[in-house]
Coordinates of C-alpha atoms and ligand atoms in Angstrom, one line a residue:
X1 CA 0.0 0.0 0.0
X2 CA 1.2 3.5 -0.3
X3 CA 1.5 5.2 2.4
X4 CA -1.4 6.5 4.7
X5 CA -2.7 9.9 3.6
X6 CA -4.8 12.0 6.0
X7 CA -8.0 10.1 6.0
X8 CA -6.3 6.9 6.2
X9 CA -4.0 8.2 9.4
X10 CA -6.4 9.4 11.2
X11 CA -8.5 6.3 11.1
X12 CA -5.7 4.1 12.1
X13 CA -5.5 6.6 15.1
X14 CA -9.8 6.2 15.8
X15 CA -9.3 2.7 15.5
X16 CA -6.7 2.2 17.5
X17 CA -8.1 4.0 20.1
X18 CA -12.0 2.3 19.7
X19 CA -10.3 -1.2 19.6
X20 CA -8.0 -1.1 22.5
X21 CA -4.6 -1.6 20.6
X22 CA -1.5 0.7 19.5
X23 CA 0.5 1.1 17.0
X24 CA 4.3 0.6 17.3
X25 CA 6.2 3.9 16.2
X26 CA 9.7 2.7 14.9
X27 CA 12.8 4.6 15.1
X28 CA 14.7 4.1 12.3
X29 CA 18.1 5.6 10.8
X30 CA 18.7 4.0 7.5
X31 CA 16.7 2.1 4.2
X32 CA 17.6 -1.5 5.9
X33 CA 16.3 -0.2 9.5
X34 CA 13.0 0.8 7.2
X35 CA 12.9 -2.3 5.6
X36 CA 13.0 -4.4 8.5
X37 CA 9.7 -2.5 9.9
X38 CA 7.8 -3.0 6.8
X39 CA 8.9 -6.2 6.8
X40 CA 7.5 -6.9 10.3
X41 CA 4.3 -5.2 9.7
X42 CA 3.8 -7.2 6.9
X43 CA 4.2 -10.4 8.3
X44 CA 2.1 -8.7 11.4
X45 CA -0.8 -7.8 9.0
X46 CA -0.7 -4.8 10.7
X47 CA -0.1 -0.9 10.4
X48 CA 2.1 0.8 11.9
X49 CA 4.4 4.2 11.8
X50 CA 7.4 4.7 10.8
X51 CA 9.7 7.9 12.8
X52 CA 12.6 9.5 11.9
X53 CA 14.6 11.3 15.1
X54 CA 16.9 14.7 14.5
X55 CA 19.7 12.6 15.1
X56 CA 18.3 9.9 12.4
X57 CA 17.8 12.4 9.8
X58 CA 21.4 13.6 10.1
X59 CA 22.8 10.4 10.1
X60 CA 20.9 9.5 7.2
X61 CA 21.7 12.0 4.7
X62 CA 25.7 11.7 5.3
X63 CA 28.3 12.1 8.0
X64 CA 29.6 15.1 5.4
X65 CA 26.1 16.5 4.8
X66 CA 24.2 15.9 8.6
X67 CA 21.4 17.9 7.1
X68 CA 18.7 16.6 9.7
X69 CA 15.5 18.0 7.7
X70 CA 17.2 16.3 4.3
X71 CA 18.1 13.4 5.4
X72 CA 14.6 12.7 6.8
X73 CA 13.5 13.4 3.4
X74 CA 15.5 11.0 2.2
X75 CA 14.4 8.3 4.5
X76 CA 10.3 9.2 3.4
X77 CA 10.8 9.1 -0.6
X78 CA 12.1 5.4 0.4
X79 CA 9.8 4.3 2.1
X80 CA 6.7 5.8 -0.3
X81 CA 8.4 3.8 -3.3
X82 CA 8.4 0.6 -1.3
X83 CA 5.7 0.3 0.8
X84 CA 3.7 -0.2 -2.6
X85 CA 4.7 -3.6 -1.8
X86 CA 4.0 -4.4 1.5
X87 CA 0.7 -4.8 2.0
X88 CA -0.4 -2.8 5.0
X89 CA -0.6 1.0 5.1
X90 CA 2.2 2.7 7.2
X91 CA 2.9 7.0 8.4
X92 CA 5.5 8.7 8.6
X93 CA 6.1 11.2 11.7
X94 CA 9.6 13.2 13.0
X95 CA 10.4 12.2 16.9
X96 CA 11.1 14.5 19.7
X97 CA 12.2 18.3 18.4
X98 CA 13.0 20.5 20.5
X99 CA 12.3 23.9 20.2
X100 CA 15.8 25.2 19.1
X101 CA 15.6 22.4 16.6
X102 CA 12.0 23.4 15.2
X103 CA 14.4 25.3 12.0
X104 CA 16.6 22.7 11.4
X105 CA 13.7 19.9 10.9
X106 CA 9.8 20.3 11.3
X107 CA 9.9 23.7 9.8
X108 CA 12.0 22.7 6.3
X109 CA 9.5 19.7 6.5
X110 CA 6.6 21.6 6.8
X111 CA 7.6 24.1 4.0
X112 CA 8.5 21.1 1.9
X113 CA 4.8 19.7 2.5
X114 CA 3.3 23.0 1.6
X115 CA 5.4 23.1 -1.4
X116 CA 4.7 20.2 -2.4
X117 CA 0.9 20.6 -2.0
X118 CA 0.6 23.8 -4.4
X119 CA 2.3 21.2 -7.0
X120 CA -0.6 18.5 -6.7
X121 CA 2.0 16.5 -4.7
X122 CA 0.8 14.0 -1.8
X123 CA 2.5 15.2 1.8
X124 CA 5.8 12.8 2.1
X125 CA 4.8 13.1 6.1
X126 CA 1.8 12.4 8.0
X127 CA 3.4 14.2 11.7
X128 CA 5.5 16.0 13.6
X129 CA 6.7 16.2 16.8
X130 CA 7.2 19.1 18.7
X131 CA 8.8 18.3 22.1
X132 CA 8.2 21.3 24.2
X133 CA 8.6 19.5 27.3
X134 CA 11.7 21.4 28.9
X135 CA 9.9 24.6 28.5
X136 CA 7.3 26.4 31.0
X137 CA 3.7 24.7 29.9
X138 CA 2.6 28.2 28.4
X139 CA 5.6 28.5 26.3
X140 CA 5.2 24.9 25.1
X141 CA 1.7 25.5 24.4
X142 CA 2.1 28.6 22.7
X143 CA 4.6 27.2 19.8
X144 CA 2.2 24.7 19.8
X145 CA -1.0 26.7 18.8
X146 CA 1.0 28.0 15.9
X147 CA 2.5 25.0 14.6
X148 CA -1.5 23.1 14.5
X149 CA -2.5 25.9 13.4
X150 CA -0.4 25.6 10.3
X151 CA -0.4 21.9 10.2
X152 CA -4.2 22.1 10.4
X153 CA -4.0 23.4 7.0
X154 CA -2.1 20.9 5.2
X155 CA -3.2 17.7 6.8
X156 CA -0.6 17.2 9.3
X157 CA -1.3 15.7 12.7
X158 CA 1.2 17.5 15.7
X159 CA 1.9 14.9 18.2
X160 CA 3.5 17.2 21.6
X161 CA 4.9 16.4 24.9
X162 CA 3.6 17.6 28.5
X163 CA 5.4 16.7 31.7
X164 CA 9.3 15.4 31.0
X165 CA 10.5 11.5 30.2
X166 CA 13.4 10.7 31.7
X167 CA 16.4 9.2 30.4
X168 CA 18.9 9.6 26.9
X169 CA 17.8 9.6 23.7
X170 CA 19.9 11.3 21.0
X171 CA 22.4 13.1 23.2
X172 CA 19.4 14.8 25.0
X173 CA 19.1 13.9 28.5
X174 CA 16.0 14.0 30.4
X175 CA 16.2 15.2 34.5
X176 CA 14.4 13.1 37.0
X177 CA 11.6 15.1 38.8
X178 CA 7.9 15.3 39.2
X179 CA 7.5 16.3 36.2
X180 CA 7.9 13.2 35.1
X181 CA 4.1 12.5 35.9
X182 CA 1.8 14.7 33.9
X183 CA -0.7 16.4 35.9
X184 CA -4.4 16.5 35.2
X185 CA -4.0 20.2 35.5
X186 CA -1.7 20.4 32.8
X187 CA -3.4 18.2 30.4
X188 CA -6.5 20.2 30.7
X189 CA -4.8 23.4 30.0
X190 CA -3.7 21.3 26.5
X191 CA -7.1 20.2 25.7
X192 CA -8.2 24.4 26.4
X193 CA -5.6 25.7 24.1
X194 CA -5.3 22.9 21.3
X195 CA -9.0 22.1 21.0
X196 CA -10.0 25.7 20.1
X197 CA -8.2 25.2 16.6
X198 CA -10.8 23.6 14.1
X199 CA -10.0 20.4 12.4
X200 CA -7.0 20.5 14.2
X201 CA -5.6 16.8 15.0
X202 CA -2.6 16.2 17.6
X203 CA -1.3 13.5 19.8
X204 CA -0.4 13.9 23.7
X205 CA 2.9 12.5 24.9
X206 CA 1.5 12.8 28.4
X207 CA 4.4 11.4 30.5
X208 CA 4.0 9.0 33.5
X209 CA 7.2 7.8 34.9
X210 CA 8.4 6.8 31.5
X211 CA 12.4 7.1 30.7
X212 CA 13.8 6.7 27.5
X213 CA 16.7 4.3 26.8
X214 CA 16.4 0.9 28.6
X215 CA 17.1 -0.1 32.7
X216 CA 17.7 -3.1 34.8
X217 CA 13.7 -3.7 36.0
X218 CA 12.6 -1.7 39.0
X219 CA 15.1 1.7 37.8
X220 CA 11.4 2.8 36.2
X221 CA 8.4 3.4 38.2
X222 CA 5.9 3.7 35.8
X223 CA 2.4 4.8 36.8
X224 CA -0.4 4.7 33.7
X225 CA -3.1 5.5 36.5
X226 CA -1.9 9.0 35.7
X227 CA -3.2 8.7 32.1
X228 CA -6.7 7.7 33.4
X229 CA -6.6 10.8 35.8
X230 CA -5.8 12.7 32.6
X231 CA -8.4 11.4 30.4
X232 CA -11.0 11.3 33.1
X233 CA -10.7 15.4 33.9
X234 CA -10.9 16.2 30.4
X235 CA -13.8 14.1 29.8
X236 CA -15.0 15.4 32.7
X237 CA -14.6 19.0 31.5
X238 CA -14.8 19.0 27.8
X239 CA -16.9 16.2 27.0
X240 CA -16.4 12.3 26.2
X241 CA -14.9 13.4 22.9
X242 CA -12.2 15.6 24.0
X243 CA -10.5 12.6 24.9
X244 CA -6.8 12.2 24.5
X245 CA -5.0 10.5 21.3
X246 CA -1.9 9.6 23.7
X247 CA 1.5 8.1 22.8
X248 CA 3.9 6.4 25.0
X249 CA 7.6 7.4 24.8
X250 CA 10.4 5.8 26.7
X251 CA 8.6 2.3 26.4
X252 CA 11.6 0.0 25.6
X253 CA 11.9 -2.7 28.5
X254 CA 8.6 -2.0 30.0
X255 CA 6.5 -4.9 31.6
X256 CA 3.4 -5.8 29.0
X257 CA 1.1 -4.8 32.4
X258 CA 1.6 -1.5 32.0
X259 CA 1.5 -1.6 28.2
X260 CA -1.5 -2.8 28.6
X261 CA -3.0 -0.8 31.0
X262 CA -1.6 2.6 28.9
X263 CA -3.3 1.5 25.9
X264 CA -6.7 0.6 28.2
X265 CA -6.3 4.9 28.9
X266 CA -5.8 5.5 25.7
X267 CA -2.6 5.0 24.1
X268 CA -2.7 4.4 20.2
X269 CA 1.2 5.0 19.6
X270 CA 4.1 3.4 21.6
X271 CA 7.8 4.3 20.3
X272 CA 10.0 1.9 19.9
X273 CA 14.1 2.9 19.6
X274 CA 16.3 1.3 21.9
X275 CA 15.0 -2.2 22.0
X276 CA 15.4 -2.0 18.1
X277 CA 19.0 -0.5 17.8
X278 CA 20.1 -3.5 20.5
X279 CA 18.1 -6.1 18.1
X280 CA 19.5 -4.9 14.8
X281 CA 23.1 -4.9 16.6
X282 CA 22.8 -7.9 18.6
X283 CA 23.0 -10.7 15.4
X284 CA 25.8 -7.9 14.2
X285 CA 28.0 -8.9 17.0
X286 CA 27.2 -12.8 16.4
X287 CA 28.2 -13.2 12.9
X288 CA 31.8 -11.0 13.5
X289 CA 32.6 -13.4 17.1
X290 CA 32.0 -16.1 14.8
X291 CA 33.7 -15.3 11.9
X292 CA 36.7 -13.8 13.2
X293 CA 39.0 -14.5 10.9
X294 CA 36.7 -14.2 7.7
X295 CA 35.3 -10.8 8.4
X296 CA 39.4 -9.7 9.6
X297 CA 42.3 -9.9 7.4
X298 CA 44.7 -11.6 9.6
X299 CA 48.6 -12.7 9.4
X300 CA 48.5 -11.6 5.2
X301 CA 45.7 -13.6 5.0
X302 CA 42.5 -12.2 2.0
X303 CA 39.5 -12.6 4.8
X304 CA 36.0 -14.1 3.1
X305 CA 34.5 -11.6 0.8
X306 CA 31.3 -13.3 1.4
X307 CA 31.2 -12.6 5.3
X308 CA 32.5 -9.1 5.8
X309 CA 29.9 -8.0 2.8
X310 CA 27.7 -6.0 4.6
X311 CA 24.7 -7.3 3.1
X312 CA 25.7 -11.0 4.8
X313 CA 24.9 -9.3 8.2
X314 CA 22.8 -6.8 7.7
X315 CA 20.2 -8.4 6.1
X316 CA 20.5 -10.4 9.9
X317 CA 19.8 -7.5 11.6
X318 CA 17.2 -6.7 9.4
X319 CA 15.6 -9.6 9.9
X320 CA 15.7 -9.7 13.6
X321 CA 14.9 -6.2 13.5
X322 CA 11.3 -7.5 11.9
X323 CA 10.7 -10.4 14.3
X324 CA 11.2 -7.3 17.1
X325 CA 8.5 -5.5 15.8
X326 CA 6.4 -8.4 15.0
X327 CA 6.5 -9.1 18.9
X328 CA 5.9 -5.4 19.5
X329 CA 2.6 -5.6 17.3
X330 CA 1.6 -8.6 19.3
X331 CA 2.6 -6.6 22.8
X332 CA 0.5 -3.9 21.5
X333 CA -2.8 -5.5 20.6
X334 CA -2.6 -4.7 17.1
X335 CA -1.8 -8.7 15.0
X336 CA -4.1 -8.4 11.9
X337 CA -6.0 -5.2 12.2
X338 CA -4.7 -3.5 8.6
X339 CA -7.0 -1.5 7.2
X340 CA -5.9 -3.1 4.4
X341 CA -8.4 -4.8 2.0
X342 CA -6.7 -7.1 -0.9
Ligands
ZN1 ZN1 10.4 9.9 23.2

C-alpha cells in the first residue's frame, strides 16, 4: 500500500483508540532499518508508523552532509516507493524536536509539504513532533498553537509532549523530577488551548514515569493510572470526545502490564528505539565473534569476501529487527487489524 494519507491516518489513530490496541512507532536511521519495519508489519498484517529522530535524519543523509531535515526526506521518498509492496498502510512522523531544533527539521518539513501541496504533490509526512517539554507549559503551548495551526492546514497531525521522560535519547538527557508525571491540571490546559483550533488533530505524549533508553527492571516506576486521571478530567470538562490521542515514549523494557493498561487509557502509539538498535546490533556482533577471521584480514591472510559483505549481516539484523517489531505488534494488541483490503 502507499503510504497512509490523511483520512487513512487518522482512522488508524480512531481505530486504534476504539479497539484497544496501539500502533508501534519505529525509530529508524537508515533504508535496511525501514525495511525491516515494513517487513515486520507485513508479516504482522498490521499498520504501523514509521519515525525519523533529529539525530536519524542527520545520520541519514551523510556524515559530510548531517542535514537533519534532508536526510529525513530522504528516509520518506524510500519508504513511499516501497511500501507499494508491503501490503499494510504505514505514516511517517519526526520524533522529539525540540524547540531550538524546530528550523533545522519540522519547519524545512513543513515548507516542503506545503510546497509540495501547491504542486498536486501527496505530503511525504503524515506528523510532527514538537517536544516542548523542557519549556514552562505556556511556552510549550504557545509554539504549539502556531504549529497546529499551520499543520491544520495541510493535513498534518502535531503529536506534543507535556510533563518530561526521563532518560537519553539522541544526546538529549532527560532530568528526573515530578515532572515526570503529567498532571491533570496540565493536560486540561492542552485540551483548552489545542482544542480551540478547528480540524485540528494532535497526539499527547503525556508522561507518567516513563524514561527513554532501557534499565535493569525496577530503575522505572511507571504509573499509567496518571493517564486515566488525565483522560477522566478532560472528559470530565470537555466532554467524552475531548478525549486524548496519547503516545507512550520511553517504552523499551517496559512490563506488558503496563502496556497494557496505557493502551486501556488511551494510548494508540508506543515508540520503539532502543529495544530495536540492540536487536538490529545484537546478530551484528554474532556473525563478527563467529567469523573472526573471515570478516578480519589476519597474518597476510585475504578474509571471506562473502562474510564481511555487509549485506551478509545486515540483512541479519534486518531480519531480527522485523521479528522485534512483530512481537511489538503482538505486545501492542494490534496482530491483523490492517486496514488493508486485498
Ligand atoms: Zn520519546
Amino acid at each position: 500500500m502507499p503510504v497512509a494519507n490523511y483520512d487513512n491516518y487518522c482512522r488508524m489513530l480512531d481505530r486504534a483508540r476504539e479497539g484497544h490496541f496501539a500502533y508501534p512507532a519505529i525509530n529508524v536511521t537508515s533504508l535496511t532499518t525501514a525495511n525491516a519495519v515494513l517487513k515486520g508489519l507485513a508479516e504482522s498484517k498490521s499498520d504501523g508508523i514509521i519515525q525519523v529522530s533529529t539525530g536519524g535524519g542527520a545520520f541519514a543523509s551523510g556524515s559530510a552532509v548531517k542535514d537533519m531535515a534532508l536526510g529525513a526526506i530522504s528516509i520518506a521518498k524510500h519508504v513511499h516507493l516501497v511500501a507499494e509492496r508491503y501490503p499494510i498502510y504505514v505514516a511517517l512522523h519526526t520524533d522529539h524536536c525540540q524547540a531550538d531544533k524546530l528550523d533545522k527539521l519540522v519547519i524545512p518539513l513543513v515548507e516542503e509539504t506545503e510546497k509540495r501541496r501547491a504542486a498536486g504533490k501527496p505530503n511525504l509526512f503524515n506528523s510532527h513532533m514538537f517536544d516542548g517539554s523542557a519549556l514552562p507549559l505556556k511556552e510549550n503551548l504557545d509554539i504549539s498553537v502556531k504549529l497546529l495551526e499551520r499543520f491544520q492546514k495541510n493535513d498534518l497531525v502535531l503529536e506534543i509532549e507535556t510533563g518530561v521522560v526521563g532518560g537519553e535519547e539522541d544526546g538529549v538527557v532527560g532530568k528526573a523530577s515530578d515532572k515526570l508525571y503529567t498532571t491533570p491540571e496540565d493536560t486540561l490546559e492542552v485540551a483548552n488551548r489545542l482544542n480551540k483550533i478547528k480540524g485540528g488533530r494532535y497526539l499527547l505524549a503525556a508522561t507518567f514515569g516513563n524514561v527513554h533508553g532501557v534499565y535493569k527492571p525496577g530503575h522505572v516506576k511507571l504509573k499509567p493510572k496518571v493517564l486515566k486521571e488525565c483522560q477522566d478530567a478532560v472528559a470530565k470538562k470537555y466532554g467524552e470526545a475531548a478525549r486524548f490521542f496519547l503516545v507512550f515514549h520511553g517504552g523499551s523494557g517496559s512490563s506488558i502490564e503496563d502496556i497494557h493498561e496505557a493502551i486501556d487509557y488511551g494510548v494508540v502509539k508506543m515508540n520503539l528505539d532502543t529495544d530495536m538498535q540492540y536487536t538490529f546490533t545484537r546478530p551484528i556482533v554474532d556473525h563478527m565473534f563467529r567469523n573472526y577471521d573471515g570478516v578480519l584480514k589476519v597474518d597476510s591472510e585475504v578474509g571471506n569476501k562473502k562474510i564481511y559483505d555487509p549485506r551478509s549481516y545486515l540483512t541479519l539484523a534486518e531480519i531480527a529487527m522485523a521479528e522485534r517489531v512483530k512481537l511489538a505488534v503482538t505486545e501492542l494488541k494490534g496482530v491483523g487489524t490492517t486496514m488493508y483490503k486485498a
